[in-house]
PDB file of C-alpha atoms in Angstrom:
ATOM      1  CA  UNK A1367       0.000   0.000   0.000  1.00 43.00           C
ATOM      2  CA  UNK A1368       1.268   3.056  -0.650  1.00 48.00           C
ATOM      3  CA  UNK A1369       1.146   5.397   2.238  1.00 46.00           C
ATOM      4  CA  UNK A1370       2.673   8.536   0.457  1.00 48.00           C
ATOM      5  CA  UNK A1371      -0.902   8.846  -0.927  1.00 47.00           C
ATOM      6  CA  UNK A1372      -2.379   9.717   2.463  1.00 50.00           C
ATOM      7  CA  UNK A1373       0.192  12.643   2.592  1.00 56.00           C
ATOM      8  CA  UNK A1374      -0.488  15.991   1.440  1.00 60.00           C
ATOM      9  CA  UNK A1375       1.708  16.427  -1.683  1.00 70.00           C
ATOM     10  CA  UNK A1376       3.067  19.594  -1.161  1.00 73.00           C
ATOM     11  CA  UNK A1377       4.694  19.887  -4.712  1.00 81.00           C
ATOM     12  CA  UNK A1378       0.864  20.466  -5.916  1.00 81.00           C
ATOM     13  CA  UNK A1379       0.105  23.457  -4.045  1.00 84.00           C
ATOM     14  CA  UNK A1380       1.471  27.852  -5.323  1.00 86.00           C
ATOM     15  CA  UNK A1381       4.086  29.051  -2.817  1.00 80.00           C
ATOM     16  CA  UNK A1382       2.423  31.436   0.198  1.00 81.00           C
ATOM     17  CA  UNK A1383       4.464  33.927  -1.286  1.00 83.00           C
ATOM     18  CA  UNK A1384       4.981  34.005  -4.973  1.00 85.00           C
ATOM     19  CA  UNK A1385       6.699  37.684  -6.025  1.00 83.00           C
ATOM     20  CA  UNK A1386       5.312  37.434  -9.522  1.00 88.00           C
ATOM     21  CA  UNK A1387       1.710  37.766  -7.394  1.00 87.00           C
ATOM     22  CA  UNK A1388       2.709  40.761  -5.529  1.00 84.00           C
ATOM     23  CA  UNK A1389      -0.179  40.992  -2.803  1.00 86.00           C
ATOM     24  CA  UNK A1390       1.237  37.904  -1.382  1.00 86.00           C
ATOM     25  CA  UNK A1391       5.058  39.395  -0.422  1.00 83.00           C
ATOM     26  CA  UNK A1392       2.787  41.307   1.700  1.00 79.00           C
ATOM     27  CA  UNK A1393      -0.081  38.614   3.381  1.00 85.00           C
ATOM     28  CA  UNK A1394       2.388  35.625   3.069  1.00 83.00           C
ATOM     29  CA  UNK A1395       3.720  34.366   6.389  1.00 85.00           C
ATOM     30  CA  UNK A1396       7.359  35.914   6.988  1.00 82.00           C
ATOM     31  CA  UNK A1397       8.092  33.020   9.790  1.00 84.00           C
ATOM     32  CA  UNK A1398       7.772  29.323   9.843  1.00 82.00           C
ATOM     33  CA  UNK A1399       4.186  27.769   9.765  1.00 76.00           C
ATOM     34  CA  UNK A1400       3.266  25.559  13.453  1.00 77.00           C
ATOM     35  CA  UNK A1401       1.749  22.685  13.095  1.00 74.00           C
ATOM     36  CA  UNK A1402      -1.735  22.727  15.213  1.00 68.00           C
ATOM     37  CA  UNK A1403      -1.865  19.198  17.168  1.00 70.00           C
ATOM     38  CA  UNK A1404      -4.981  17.429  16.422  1.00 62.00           C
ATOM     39  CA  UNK A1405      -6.270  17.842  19.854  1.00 59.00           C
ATOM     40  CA  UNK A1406      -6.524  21.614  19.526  1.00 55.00           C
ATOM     41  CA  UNK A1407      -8.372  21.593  16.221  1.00 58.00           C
ATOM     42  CA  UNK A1408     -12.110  21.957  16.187  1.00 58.00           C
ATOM     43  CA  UNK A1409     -13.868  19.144  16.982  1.00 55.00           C
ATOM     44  CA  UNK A1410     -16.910  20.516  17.030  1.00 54.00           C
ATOM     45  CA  UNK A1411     -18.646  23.600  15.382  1.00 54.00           C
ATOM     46  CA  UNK A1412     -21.066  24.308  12.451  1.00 55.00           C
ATOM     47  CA  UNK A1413     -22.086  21.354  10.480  1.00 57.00           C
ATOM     48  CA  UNK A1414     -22.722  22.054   6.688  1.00 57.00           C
ATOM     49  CA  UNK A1415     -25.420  19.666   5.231  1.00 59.00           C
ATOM     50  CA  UNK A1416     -28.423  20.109   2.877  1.00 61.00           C
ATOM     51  CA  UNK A1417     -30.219  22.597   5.266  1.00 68.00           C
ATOM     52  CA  UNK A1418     -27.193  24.967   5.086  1.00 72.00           C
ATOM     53  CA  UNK A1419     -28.787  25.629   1.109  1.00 89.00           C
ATOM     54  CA  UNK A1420     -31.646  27.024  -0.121  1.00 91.00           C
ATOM     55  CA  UNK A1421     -33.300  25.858  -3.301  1.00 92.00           C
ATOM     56  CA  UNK A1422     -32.142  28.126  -5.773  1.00 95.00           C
ATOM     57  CA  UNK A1423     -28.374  28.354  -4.351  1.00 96.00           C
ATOM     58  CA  UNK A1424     -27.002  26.287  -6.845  1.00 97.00           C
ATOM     59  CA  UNK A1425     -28.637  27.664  -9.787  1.00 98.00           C
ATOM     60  CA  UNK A1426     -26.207  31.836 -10.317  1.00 98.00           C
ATOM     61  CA  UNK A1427     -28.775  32.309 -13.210  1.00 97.00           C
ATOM     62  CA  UNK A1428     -31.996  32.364 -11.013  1.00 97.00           C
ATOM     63  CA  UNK A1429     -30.709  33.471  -7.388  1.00 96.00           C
ATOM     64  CA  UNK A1430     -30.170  37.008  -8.362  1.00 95.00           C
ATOM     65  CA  UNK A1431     -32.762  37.350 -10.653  1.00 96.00           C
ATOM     66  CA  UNK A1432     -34.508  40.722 -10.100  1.00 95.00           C
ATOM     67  CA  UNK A1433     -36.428  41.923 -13.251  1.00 95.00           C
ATOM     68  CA  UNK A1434     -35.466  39.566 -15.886  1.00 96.00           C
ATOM     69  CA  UNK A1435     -32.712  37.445 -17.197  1.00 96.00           C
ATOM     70  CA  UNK A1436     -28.944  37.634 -16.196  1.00 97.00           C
ATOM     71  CA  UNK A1437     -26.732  38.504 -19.926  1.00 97.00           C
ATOM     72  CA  UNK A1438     -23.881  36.399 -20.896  1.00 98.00           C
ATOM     73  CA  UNK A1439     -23.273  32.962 -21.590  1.00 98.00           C
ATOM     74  CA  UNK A1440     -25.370  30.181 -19.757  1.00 98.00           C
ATOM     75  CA  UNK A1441     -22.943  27.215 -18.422  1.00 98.00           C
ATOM     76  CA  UNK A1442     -22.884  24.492 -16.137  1.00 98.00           C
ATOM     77  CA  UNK A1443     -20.258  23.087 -13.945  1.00 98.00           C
ATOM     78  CA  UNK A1444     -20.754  19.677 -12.247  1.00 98.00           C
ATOM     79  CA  UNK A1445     -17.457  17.473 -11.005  1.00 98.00           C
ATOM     80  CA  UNK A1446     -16.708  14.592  -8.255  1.00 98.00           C
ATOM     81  CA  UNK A1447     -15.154  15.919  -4.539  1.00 96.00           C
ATOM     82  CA  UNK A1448     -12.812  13.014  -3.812  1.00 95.00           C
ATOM     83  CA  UNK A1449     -10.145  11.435  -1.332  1.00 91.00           C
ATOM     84  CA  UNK A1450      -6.784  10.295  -2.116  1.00 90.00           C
ATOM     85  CA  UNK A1451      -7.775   7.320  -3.232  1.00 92.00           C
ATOM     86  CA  UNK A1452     -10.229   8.494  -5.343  1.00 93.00           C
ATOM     87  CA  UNK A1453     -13.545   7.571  -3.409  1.00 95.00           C
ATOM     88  CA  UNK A1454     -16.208  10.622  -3.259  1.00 95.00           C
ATOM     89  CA  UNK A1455     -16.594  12.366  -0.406  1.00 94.00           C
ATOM     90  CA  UNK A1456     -20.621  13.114   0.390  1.00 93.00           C
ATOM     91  CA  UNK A1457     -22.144  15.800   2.148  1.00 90.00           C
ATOM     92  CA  UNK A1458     -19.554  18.390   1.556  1.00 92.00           C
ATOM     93  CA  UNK A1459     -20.660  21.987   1.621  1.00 92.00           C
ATOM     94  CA  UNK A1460     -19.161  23.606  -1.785  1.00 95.00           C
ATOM     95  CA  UNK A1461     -19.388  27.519  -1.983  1.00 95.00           C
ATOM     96  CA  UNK A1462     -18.626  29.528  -5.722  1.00 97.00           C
ATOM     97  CA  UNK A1463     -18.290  33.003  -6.525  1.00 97.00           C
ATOM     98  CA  UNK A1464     -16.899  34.623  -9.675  1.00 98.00           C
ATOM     99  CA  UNK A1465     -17.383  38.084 -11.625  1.00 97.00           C
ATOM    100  CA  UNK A1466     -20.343  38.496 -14.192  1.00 98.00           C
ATOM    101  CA  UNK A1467     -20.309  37.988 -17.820  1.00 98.00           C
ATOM    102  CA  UNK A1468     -18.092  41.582 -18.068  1.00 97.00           C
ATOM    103  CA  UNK A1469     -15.814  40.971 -15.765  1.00 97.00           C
ATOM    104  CA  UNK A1470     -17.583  43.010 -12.793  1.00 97.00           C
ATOM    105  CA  UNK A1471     -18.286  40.997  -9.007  1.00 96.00           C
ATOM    106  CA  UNK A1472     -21.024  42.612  -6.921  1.00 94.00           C
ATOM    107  CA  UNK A1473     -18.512  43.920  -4.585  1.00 92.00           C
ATOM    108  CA  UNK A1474     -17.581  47.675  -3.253  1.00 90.00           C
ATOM    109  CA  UNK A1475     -14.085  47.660  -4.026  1.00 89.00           C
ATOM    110  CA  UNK A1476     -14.927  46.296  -7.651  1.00 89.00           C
ATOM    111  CA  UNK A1477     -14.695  49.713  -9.318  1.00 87.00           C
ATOM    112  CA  UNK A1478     -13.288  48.778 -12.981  1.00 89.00           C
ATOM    113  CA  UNK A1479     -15.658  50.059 -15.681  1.00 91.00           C
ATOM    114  CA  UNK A1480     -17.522  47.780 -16.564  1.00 95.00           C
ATOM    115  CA  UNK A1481     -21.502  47.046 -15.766  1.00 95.00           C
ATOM    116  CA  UNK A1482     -22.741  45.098 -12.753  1.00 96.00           C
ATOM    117  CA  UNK A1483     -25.885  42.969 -14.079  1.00 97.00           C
ATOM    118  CA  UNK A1484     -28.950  43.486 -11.569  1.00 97.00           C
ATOM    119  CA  UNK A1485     -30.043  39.755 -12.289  1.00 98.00           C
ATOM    120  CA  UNK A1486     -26.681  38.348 -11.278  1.00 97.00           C
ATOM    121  CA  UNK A1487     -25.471  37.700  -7.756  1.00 95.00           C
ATOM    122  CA  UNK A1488     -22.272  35.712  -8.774  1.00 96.00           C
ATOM    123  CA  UNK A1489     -22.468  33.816  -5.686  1.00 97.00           C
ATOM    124  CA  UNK A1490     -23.816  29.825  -4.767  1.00 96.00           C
ATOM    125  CA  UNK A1491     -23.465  26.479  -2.731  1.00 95.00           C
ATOM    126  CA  UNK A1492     -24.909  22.926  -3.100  1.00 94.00           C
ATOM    127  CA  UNK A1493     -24.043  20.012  -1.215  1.00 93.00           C
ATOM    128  CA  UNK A1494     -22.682  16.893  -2.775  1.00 95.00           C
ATOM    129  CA  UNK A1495     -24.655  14.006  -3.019  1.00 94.00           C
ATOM    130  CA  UNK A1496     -24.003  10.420  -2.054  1.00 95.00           C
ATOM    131  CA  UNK A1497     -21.594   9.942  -4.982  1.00 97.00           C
ATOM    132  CA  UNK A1498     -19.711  13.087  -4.068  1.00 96.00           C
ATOM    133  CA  UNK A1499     -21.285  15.142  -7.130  1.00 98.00           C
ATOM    134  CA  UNK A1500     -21.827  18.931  -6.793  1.00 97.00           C
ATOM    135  CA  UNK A1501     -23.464  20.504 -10.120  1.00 98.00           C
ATOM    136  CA  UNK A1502     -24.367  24.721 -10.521  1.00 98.00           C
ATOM    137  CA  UNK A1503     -25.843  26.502 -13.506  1.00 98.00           C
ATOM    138  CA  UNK A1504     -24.192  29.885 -13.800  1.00 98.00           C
ATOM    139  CA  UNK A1505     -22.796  32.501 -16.497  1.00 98.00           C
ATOM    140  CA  UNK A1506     -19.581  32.634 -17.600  1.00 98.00           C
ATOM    141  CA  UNK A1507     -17.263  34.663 -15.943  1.00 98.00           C
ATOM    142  CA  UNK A1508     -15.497  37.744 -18.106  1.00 98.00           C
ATOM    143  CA  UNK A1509     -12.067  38.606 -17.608  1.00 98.00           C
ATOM    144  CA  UNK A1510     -10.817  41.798 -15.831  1.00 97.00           C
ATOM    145  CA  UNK A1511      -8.120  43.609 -15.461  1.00 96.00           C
ATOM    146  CA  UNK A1512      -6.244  43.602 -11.619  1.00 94.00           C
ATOM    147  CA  UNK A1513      -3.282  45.915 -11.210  1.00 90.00           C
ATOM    148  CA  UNK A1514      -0.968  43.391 -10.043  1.00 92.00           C
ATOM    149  CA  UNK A1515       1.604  44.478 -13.192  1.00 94.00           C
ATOM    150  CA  UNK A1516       1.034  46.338 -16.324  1.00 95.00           C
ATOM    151  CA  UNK A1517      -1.716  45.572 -18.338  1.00 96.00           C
ATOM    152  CA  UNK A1518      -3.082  42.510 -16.321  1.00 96.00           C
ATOM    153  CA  UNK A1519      -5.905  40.915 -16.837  1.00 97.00           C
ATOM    154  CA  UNK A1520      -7.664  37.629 -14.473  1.00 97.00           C
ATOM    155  CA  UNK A1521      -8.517  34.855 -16.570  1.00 98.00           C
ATOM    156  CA  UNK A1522     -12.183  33.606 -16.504  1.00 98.00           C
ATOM    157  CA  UNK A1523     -12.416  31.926 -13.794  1.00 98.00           C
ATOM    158  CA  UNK A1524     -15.038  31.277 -10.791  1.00 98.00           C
ATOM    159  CA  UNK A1525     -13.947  30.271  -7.203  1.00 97.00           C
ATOM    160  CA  UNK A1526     -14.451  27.130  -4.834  1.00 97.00           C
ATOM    161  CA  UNK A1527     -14.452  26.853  -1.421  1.00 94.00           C
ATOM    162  CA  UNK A1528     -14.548  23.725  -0.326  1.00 93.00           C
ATOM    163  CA  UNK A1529     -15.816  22.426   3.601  1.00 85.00           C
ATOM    164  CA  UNK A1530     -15.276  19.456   5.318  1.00 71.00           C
ATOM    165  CA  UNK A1531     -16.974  18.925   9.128  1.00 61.00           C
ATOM    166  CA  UNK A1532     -16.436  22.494   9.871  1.00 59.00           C
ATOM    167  CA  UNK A1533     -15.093  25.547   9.151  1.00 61.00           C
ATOM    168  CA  UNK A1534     -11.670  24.823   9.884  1.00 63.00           C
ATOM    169  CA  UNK A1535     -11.265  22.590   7.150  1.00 71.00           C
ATOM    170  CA  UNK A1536     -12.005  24.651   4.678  1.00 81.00           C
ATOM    171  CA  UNK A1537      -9.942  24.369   1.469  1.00 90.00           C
ATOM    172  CA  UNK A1538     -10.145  27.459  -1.407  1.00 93.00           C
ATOM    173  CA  UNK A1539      -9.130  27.139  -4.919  1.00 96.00           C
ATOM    174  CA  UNK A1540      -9.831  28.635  -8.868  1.00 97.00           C
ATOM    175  CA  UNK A1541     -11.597  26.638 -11.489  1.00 98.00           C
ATOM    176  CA  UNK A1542     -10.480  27.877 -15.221  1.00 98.00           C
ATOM    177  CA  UNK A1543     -11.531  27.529 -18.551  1.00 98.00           C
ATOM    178  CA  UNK A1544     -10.129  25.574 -21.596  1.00 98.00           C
ATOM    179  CA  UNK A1545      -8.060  27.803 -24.091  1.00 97.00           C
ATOM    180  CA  UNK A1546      -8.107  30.538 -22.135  1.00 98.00           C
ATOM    181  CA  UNK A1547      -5.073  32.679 -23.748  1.00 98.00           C
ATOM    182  CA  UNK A1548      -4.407  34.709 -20.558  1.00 98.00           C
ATOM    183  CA  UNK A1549      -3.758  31.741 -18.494  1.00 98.00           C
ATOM    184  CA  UNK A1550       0.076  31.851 -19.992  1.00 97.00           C
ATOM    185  CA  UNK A1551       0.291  35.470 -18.170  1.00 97.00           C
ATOM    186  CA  UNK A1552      -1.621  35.382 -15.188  1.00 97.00           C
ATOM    187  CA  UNK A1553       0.736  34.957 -12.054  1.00 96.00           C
ATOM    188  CA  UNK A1554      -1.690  33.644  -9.712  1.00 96.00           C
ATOM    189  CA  UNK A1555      -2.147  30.222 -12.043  1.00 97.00           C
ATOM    190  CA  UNK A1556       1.660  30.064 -12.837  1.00 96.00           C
ATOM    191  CA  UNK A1557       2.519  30.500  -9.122  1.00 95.00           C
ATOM    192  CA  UNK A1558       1.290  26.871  -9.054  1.00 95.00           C
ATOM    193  CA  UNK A1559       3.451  24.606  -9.665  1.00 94.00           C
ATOM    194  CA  UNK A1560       3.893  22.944 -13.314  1.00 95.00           C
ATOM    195  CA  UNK A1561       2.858  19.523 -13.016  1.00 94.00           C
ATOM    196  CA  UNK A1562      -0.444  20.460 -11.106  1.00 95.00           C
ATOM    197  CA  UNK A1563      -1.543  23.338 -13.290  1.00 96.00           C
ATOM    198  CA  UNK A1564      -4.188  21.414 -15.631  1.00 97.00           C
ATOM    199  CA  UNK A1565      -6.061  19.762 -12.688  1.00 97.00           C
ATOM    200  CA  UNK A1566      -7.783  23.476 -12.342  1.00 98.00           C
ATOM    201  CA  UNK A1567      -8.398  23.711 -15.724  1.00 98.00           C
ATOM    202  CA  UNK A1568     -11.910  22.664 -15.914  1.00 98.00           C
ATOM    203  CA  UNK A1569     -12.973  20.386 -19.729  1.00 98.00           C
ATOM    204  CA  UNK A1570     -15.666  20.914 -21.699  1.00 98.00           C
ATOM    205  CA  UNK A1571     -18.190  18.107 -21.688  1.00 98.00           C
ATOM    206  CA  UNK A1572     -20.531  17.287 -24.518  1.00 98.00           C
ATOM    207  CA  UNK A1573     -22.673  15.145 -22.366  1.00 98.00           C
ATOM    208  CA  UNK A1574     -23.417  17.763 -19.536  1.00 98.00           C
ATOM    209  CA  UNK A1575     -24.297  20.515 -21.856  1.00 98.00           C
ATOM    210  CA  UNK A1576     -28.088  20.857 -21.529  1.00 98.00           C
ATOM    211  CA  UNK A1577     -29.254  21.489 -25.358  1.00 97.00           C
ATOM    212  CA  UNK A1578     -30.579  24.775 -26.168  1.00 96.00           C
ATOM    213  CA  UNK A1579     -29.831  26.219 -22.243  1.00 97.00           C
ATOM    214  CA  UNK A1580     -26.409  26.067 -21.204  1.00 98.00           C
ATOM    215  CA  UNK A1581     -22.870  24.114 -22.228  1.00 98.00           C
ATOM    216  CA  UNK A1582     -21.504  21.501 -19.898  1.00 98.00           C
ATOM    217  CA  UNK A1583     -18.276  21.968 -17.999  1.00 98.00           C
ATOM    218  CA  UNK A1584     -15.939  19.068 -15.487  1.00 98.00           C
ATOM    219  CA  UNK A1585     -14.392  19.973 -12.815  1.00 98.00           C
ATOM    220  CA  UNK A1586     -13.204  17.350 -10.178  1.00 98.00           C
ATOM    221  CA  UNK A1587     -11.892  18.183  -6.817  1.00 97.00           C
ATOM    222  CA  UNK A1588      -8.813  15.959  -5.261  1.00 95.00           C
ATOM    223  CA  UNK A1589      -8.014  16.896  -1.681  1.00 91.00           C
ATOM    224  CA  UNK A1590      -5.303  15.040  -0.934  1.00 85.00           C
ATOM    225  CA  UNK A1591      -2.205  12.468  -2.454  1.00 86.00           C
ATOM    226  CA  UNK A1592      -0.515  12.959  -5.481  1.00 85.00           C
ATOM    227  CA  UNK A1593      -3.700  14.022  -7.712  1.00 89.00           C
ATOM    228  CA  UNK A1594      -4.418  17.269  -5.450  1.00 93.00           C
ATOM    229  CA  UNK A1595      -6.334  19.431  -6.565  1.00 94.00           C
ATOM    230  CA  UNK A1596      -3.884  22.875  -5.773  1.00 92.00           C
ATOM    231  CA  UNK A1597      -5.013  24.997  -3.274  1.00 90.00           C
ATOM    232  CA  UNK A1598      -4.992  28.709  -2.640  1.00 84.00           C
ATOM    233  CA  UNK A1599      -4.735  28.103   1.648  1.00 68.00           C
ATOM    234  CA  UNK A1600      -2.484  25.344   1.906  1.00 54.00           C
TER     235      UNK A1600
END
């Protein structure tokens, strides 16, 4: 049996400080991290399950909806949360947010010209179900431009969060899109490390696309061994 697969691959995971992503020579830790024994982590807390979500939080196109349709391309993202050793992991709370079709979030310190959409929130959760499946319907994110350098632009891209029993386990990380041209100059995705950069590139899928509505996208979620999925918090 091979043990190493219980271990959390490290070699998977960005640096906490990568200079080419310059807000993180600032928030990254300057000492050595502690390890937290087991006995002082939370063993108890909030519980996520099915009554932590309300019917329409897994559907972006319909929870914001205020006086008619949200604009921009209709998708949907389903995927498997999994273990090591590849076994899905049930009743795990999943949490997305990502910018609207131009590029804008619904956020005060998102002040780049571009329009907010009054139908979109840009924000969801579901629950996965007994074979560890989570699936949203929601528009596809635009890029925008950030300020880290000249000239930068985020690719499209929405965001996971990712619970286990409680809070403390949370894990956070960026699904992107296929043939996305800005992914060779965006610093957050090349701060991970080369061998783990396609696992958050999401693939289109014929089979989920709903004809007529929205096209299908895969996105799988690894937490641990030498598949990880990287991680923005490890």
């Amino acid at each position: 049996m091979d043990t190493t697969q219980n271990q959390r691959d490290w070699t998977s995971h960005p640096p906490l400080i990568a200079p080419g992503y310059k807000s993180t020579i600032f928030r990254g830790p300057s000492q050595n991290l502690i390890t937290v024994p087991e006995l002082m982590k939370p063993s108890s807390g909030p519980i996520f399950g099915l009554e932590s979500v309300a019917p329409l939080d897994h559907d972006l196109t319909k929870n914001g909806i205020k006086n008619g349709e949200p604009l921009g391309e209709r998708i949907v993202v389903s995927g498997r949360v999994l273990n090591q050793h590849g076994q899905p992991l049930k009743n795990t709370l999943i949490e997305v947010w990502q910018a609207n079709a131009a590029g804008r979030y619904v956020h005060k310190r998102d002040q780049h010209h571009a329009p907010l959409d009054p139908n979109f929130f840009g924000a969801g959760r579901c629950v996965t179900n007994e074979e560890g499946i989570f699936k949203f319907y929601t528009i596809k994110p635009g890029a925008y431009p950030w300020g880290n350098h000249p000239n930068a632009w985020r690719p499209n891209h929405i965001h996971f969060s990712v619970f286990g029993p409680n809070i403390g386990t949370r894990l956070v990380t960026q699904m992107y899109f296929p043939g996305d041209p800005l992914l060779d100059y965006d610093p957050i995705y090349l701060a991970v490390p080369e061998k783990a950069r396609e696992r958050l590139i999401s693939s289109f899928d014929l089979g989920l696309t709903e004809e007529g509505f929205a096209l299908g996208y895969q996105f799988d979620i690894v937490l641990r061994g030498h598949h990880s999925t990287p991680f923005e918090n490890e």
